[in-house]
Coordinates of C-alpha atoms and ligand atoms in Angstrom, one line a residue:
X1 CA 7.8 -68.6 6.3
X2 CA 6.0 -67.4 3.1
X3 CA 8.3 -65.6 0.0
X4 CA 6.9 -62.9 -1.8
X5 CA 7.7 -60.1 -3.9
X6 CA 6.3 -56.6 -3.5
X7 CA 7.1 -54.2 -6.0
X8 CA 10.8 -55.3 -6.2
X9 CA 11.2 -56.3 -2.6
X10 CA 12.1 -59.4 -1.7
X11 CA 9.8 -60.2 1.3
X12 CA 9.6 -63.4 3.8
X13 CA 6.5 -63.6 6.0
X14 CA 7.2 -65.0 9.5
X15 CA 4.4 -66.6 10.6
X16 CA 5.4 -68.4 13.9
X17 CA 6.2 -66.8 17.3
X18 CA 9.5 -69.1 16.7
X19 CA 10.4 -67.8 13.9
X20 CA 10.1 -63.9 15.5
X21 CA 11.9 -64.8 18.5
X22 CA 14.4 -66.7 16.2
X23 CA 15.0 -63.5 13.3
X24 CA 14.3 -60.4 15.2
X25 CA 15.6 -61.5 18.2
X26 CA 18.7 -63.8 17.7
X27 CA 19.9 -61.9 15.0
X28 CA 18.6 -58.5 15.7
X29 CA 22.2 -57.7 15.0
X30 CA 21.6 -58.1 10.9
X31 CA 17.8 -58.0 10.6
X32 CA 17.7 -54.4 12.5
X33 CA 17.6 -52.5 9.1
X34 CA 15.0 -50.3 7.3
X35 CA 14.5 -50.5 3.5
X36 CA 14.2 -47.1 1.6
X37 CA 11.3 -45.4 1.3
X38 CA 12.4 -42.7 -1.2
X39 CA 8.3 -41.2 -0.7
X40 CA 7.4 -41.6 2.5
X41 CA 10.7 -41.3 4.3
X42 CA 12.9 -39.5 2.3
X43 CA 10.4 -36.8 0.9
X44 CA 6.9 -36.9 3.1
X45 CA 9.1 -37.0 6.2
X46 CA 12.6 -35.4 5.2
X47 CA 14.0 -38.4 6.5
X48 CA 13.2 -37.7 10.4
X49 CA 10.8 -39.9 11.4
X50 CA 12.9 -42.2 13.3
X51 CA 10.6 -45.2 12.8
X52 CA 11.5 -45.2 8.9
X53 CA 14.9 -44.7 9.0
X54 CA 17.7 -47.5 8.7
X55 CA 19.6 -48.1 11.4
X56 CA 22.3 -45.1 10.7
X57 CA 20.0 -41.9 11.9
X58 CA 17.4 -44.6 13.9
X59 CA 19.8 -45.3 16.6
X60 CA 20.5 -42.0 18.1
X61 CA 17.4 -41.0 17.5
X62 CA 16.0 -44.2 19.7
X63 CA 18.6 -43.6 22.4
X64 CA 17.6 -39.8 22.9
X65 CA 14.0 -41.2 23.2
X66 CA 15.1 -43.9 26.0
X67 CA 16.9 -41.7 27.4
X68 CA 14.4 -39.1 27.9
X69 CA 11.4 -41.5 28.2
X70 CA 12.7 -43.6 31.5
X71 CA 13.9 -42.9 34.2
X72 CA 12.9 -39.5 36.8
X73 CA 10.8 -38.1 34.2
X74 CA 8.8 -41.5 34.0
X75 CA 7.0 -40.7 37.9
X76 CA 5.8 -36.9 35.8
X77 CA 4.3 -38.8 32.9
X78 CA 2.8 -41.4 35.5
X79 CA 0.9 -38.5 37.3
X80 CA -0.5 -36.8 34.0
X81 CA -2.0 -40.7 33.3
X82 CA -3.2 -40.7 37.1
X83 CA -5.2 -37.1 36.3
X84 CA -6.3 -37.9 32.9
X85 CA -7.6 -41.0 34.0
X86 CA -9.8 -39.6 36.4
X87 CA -11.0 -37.3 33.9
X88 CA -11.7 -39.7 31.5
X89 CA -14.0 -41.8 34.3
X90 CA -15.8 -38.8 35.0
X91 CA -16.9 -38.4 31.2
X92 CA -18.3 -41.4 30.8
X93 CA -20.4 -40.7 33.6
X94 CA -21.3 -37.3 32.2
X95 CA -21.7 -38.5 28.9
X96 CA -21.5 -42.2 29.0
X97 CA -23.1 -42.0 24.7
X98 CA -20.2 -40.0 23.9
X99 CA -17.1 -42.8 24.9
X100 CA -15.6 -43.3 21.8
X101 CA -14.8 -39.4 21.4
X102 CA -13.6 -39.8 24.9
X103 CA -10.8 -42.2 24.3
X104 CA -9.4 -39.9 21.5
X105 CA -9.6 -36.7 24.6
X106 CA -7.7 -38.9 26.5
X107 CA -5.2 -40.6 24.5
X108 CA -4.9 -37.4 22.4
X109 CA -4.1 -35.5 26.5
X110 CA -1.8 -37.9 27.8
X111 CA 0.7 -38.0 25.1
X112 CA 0.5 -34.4 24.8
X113 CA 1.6 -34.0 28.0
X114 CA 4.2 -36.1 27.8
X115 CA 5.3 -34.5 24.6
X116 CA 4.9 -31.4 25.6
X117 CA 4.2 -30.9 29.3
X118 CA 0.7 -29.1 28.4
X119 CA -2.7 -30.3 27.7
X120 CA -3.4 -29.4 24.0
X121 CA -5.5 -26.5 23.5
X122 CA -9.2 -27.6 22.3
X123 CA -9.1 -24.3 20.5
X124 CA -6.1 -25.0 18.3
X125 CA -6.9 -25.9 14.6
X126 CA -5.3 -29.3 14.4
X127 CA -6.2 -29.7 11.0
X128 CA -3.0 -29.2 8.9
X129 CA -1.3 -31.3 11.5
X130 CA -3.9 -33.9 11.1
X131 CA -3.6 -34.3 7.3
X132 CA 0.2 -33.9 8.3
X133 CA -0.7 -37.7 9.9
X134 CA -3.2 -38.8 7.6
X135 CA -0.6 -38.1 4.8
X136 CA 2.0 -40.0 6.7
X137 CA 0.2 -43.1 7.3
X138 CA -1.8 -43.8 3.9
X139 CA 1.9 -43.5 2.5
X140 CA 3.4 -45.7 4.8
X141 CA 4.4 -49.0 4.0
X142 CA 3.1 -51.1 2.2
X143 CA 0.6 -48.4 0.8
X144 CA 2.6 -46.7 -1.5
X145 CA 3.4 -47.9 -4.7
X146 CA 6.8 -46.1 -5.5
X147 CA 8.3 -47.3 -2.3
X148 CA 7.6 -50.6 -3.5
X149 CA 9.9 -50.1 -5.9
X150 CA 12.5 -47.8 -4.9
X151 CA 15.0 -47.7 -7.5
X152 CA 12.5 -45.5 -9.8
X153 CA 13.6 -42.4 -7.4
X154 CA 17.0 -43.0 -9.2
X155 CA 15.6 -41.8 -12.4
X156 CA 16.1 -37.7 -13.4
X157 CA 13.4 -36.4 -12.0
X158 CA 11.5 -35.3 -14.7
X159 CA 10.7 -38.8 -15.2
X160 CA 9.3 -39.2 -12.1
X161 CA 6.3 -37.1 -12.3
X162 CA 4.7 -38.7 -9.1
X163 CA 7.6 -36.6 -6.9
X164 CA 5.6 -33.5 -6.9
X165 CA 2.2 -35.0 -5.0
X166 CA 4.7 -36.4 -2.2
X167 CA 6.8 -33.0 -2.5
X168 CA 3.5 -31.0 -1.7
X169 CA 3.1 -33.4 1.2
X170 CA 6.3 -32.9 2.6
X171 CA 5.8 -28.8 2.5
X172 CA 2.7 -29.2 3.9
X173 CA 3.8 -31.7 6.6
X174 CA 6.7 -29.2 7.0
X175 CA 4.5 -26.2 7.4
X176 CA 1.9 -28.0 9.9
X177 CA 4.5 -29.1 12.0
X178 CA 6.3 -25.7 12.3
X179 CA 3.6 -23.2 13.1
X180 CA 2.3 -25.8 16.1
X181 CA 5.8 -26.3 17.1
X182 CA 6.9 -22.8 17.0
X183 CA 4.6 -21.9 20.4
X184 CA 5.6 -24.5 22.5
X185 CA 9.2 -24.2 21.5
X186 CA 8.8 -20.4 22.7
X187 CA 7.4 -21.2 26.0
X188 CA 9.4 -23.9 26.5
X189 CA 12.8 -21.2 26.0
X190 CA 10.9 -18.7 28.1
X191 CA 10.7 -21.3 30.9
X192 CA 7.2 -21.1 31.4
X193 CA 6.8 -24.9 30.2
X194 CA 6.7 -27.7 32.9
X195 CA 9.2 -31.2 32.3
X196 CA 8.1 -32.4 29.1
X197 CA 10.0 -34.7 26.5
X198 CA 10.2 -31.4 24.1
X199 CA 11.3 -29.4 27.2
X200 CA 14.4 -31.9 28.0
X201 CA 15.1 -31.9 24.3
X202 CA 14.8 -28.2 23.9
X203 CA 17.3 -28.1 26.8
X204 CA 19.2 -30.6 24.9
X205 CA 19.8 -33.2 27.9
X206 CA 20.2 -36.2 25.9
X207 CA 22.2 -34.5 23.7
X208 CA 21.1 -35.2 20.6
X209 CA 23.5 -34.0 17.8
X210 CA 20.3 -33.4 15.5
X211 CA 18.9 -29.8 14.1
X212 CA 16.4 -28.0 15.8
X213 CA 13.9 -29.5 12.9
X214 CA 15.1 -33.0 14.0
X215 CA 14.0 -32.0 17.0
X216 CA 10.7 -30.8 16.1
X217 CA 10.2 -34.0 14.2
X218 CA 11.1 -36.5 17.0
X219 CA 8.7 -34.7 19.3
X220 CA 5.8 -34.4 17.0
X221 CA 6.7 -38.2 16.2
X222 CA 5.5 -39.3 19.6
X223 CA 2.3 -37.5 19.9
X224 CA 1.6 -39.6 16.4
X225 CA 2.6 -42.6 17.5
X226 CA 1.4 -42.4 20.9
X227 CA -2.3 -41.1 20.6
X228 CA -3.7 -43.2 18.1
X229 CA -2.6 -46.4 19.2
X230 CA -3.6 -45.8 22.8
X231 CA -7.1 -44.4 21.6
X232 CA -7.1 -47.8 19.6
X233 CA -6.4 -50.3 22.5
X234 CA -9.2 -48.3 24.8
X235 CA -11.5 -49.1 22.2
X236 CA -10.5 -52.7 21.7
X237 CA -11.0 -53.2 25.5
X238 CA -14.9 -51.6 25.4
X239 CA -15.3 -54.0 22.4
X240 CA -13.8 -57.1 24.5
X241 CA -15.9 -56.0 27.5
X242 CA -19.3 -56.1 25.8
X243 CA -18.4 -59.3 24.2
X244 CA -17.1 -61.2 27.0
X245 CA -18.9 -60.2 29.9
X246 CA -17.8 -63.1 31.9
X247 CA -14.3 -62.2 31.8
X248 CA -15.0 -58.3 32.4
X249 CA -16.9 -59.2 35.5
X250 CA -14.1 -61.4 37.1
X251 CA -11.6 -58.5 36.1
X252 CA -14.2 -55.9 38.1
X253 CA -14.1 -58.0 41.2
X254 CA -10.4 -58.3 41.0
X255 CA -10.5 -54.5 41.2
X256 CA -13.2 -54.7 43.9
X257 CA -11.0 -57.1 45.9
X258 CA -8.1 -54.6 45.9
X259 CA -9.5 -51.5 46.0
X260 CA -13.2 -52.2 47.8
X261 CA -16.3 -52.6 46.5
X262 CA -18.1 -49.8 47.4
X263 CA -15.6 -47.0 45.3
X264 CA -13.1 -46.6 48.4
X265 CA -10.2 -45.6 45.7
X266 CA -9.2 -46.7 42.2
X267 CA -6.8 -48.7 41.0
X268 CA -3.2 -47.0 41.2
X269 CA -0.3 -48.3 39.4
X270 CA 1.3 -49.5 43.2
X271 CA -1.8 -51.6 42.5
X272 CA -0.6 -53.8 39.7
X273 CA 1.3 -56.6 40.4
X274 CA -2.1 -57.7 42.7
X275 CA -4.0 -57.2 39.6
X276 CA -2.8 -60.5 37.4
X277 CA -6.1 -61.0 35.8
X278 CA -6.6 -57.3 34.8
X279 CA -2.6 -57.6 32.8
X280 CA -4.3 -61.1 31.4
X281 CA -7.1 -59.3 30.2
X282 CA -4.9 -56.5 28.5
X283 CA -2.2 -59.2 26.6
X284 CA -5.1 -61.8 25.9
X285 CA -7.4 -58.5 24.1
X286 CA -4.0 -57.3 22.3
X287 CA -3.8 -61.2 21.2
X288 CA -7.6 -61.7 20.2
X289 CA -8.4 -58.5 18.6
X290 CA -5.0 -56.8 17.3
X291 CA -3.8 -52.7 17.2
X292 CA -1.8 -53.9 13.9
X293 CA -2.0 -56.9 11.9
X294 CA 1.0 -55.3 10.5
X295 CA 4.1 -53.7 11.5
X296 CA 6.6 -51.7 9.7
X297 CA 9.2 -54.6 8.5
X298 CA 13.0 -55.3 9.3
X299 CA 15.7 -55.0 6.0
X300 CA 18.5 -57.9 6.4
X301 CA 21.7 -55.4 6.3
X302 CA 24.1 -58.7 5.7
X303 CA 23.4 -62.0 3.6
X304 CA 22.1 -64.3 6.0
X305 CA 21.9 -67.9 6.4
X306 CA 19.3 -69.7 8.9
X307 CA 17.9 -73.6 8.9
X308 CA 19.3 -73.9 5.8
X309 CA 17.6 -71.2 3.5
X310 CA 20.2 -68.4 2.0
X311 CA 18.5 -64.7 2.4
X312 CA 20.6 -62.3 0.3
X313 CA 21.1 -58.6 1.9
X314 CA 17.9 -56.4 1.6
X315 CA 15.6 -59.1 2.5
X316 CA 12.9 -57.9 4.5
X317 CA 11.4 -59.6 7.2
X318 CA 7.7 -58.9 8.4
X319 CA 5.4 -60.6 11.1
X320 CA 2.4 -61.6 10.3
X321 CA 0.5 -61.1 13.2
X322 CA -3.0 -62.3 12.5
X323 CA -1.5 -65.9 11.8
X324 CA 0.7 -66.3 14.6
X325 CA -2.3 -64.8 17.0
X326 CA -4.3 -67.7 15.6
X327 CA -2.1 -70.7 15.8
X328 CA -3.5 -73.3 17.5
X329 CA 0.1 -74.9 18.3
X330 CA 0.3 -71.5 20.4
X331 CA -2.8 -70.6 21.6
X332 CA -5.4 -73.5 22.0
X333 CA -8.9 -72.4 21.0
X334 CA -7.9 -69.2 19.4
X335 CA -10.8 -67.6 18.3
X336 CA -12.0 -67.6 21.9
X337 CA -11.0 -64.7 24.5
X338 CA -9.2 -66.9 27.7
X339 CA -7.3 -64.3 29.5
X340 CA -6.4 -67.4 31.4
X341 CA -3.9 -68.3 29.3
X342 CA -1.6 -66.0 30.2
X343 CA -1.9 -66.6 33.9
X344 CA 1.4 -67.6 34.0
X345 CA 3.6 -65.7 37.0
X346 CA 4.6 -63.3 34.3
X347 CA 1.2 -61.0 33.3
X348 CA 3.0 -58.1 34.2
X349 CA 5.3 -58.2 31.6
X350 CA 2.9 -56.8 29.1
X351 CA 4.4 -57.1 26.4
X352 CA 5.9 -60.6 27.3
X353 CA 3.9 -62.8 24.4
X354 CA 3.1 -60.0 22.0
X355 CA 4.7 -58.9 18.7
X356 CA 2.2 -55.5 18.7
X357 CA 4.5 -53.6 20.1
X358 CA 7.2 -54.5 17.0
X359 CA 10.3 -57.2 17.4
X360 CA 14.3 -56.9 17.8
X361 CA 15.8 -54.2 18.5
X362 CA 12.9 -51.9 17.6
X363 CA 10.2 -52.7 19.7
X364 CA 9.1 -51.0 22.5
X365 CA 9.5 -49.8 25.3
X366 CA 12.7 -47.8 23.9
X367 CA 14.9 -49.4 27.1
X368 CA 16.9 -52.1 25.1
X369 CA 19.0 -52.9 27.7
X370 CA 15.6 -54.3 29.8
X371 CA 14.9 -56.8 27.0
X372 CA 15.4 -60.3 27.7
X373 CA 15.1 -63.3 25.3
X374 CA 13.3 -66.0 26.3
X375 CA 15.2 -69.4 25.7
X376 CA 13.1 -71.4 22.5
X377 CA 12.5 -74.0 25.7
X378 CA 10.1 -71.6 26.9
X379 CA 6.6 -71.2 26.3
X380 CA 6.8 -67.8 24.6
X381 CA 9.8 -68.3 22.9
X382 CA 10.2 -64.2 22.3
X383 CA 11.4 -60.7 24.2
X384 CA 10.0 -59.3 26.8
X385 CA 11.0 -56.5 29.0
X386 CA 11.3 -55.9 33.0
X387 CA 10.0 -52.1 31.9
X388 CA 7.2 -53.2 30.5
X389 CA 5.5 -51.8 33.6
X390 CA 6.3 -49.1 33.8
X391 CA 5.7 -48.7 30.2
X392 CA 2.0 -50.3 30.0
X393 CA 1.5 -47.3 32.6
X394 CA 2.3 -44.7 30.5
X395 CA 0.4 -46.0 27.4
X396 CA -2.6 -47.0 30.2
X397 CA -2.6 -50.7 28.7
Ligands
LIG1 C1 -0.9 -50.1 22.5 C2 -0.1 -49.1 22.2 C3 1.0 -49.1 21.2 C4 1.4 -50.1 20.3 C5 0.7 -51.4 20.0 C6 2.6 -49.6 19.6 C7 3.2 -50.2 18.6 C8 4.4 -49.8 18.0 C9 5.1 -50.5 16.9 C10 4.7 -51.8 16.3 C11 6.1 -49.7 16.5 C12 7.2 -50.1 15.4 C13 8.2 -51.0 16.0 C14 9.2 -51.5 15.0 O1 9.7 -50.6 14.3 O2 9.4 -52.7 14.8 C15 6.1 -48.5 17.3 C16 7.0 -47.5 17.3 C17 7.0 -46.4 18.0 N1 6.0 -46.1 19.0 FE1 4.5 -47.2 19.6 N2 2.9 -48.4 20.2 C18 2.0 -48.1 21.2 C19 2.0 -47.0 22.0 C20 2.9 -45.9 21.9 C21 3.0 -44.8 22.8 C22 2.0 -44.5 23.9 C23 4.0 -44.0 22.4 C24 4.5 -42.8 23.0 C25 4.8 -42.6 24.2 C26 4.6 -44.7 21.3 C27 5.7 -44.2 20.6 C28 6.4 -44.9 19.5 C29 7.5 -44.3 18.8 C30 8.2 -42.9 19.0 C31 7.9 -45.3 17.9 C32 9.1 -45.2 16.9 C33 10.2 -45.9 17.6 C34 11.5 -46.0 16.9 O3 11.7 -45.3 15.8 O4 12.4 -46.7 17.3 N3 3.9 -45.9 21.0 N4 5.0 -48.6 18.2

């Protein structure tokens, strides 16, 4: 653990899987919180996305999106992968140059759909909602000063002369949001929208106690965190490729060995518990070459006492990710790409032996119930999930 200040934050680094397992896992029930972000959350965001908000207004929020992100409406989302996926084969070989544009189409298309049951328009302007994003994530934390030190918000306003560039930011976010929200919220009332998360949510079947802006917010949420990061990984995995052509190859002729080698059928997700290496491959590249060296941290809602250190109430916890992928007590040889390593009986659990997808109680998939904790006896002393399946499916890890 490493102690550090930011702004007036206390902050402790974890930088074992040990400690992880140990802090976000063992006592999710205390380190579960969210420290204020008076900018980003309160004012950029109106305090709606869930991912910034402290455990009051995060949990409902996460149940509605387990709720409506598992079970019946999980074989839909699987089938607009299945057809994406295909399209996103047969750009390559139309324009094989053009890839990485490809990977945003088809990140940017599957969470869409699953969003909002359509495929978004290529003619929309996206741009407002875009800066929207942009906005969000170059204020999120750590990047903005003033959340760093959140007790300035308590001043009268007029000394806080800063308020007004995050105001305009949260009108414009406001704005963006609305006018692209409006249409599908229409069509989706007019019943002219297939099963979508909006739709269920329109419909109110996890019935969510939220406003209709809540609403709008927790569904534009999921296209932000969903196309990005999947658009990120698809790169990370052409990056591996190229670089460790030895491994690629033995993942193709696992594919071959499955499916045929002369293009009988692709892979289908029936397909993947025969396809061990192809899940090593995924977990090893999410170890080697990280999505996030850093992940929104955990606030400690009750003073806390662990291996004889005291952390007061409002500590915050945060893994560092980059040190734990590359320590050689956990992962001998770290620099090198082994998707060996994790041939351990357990590659389908995707997210078994990765903090990328967060820790505790707020890390994905949003099933909390299907999280187990490993015992510390066991190699990867930290949570993994039984959905994590299904749930590498729908993010096409
Ligand atoms: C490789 C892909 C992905 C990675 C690495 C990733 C990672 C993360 C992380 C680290 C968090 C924060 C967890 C925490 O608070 O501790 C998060 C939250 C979230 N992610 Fe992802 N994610 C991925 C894909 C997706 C996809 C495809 C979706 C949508 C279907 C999605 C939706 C969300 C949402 C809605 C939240 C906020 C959850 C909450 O407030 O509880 N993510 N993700």
């Amino acid at each position: 653990m490493t102690t550090t200040h930011l702004g007036s934050k206390l902050w402790v680094v974890l930088n074992s899987n040990r400690l992880v397992s140990e802090l976000y896992g063992k006592k999710g029930s205390v380190t579960n919180g969210r420290p204020p972000y008076p900018m980003v959350s309160d004012i950029i965001s109106e305090g709606r996305r869930s991912v910034l908000l402290p455990t009051e207004g995060w949990s409902e929020r996460r149940r509605v999106m387990h709720q409506l992100l598992s079970g019946s409406a999980m074989a839909n989302y699987q089938e607009y992968q299945v057809e994406e996926s295909n399209n996103l084969l047969s750009s390559y070989l139309e324009s094989p140059q053009h890839w990485y544009t490809h990977h945003r189409v088809y990140s940017n298309s599957v969470i869409h759909r699953i969003a909002f049951g359509e495929k978004p328009n290529p003619n929309d302007d996206i741009r407002a909602v875009t800066q929207a994003q942009f906005d969000f994530l170059m204020n999120a934390p750590p990047y903005n000063l003033w959340d760093c030190f959140p007790e300035l918000a308590r001043l009268p306003k007029f000394l806080q002369p800063w308020r007004g560039k995050f105001a305009a930011m949260g009108q414009a976010t406001n704005d963006a949001y609305s006018s692209y929200w409006a249409p599908i919220q229409r069509s989706i009332e007019q019943g002219k929208s297939p099963q979508s998360f909006a739709r269920d949510l329109v419909f109110n079947e996890a019935k969510f106690t939220g406003s209709e802006k809540d609403k709008m917010f927790l569904a534009m949420q999921l296209v932000e965190a969903g196309s990005d990061t999947t658009r990120l990984a698809l790169n990370i995995f052409v990056l591996t490729s190229v670089t460790n052509t030895k491994h690629f190859l033995r993942a193709r002729t696992e594919i071959d060995r499955v499916c045929g080698n002369k293009g009988e059928r692709l892979p289908g997700f029936d397909d993947e518990k025969d396809l061990p290496y192809i899940n090593a491959f995924v977990k090893e590249m999410l170890r080697w070459r990280r999505i996030f060296d850093w992940t929104p941290e955990h606030m400690l809602t009750e003073d806390l006492e662990f291996e004889g250190y005291f952390f007061p109430k409002g500590t915050n916890f945060v893994i560092n990710h980059a040190s734990i992928a590359n320590d050689p007590a956990a992962y001998e040889d770290p620099q090198s790409f082994r998707p060996e390593r994790w041939l351990d009986g357990r590659e389908t659990e995707i997210m078994g032996g990765s903090w990328q997808f967060g820790g505790g109680r707020r890390r994905e998939p949003f099933d909390d119930k299907d999280i187990r904790h490993f015992t510390l006896e066991e190699p990867f002393p930290i949570a993994v999930t039984s959905r994590g399946e299904a749930w590498a499916k729908l993010i096409g890890a």
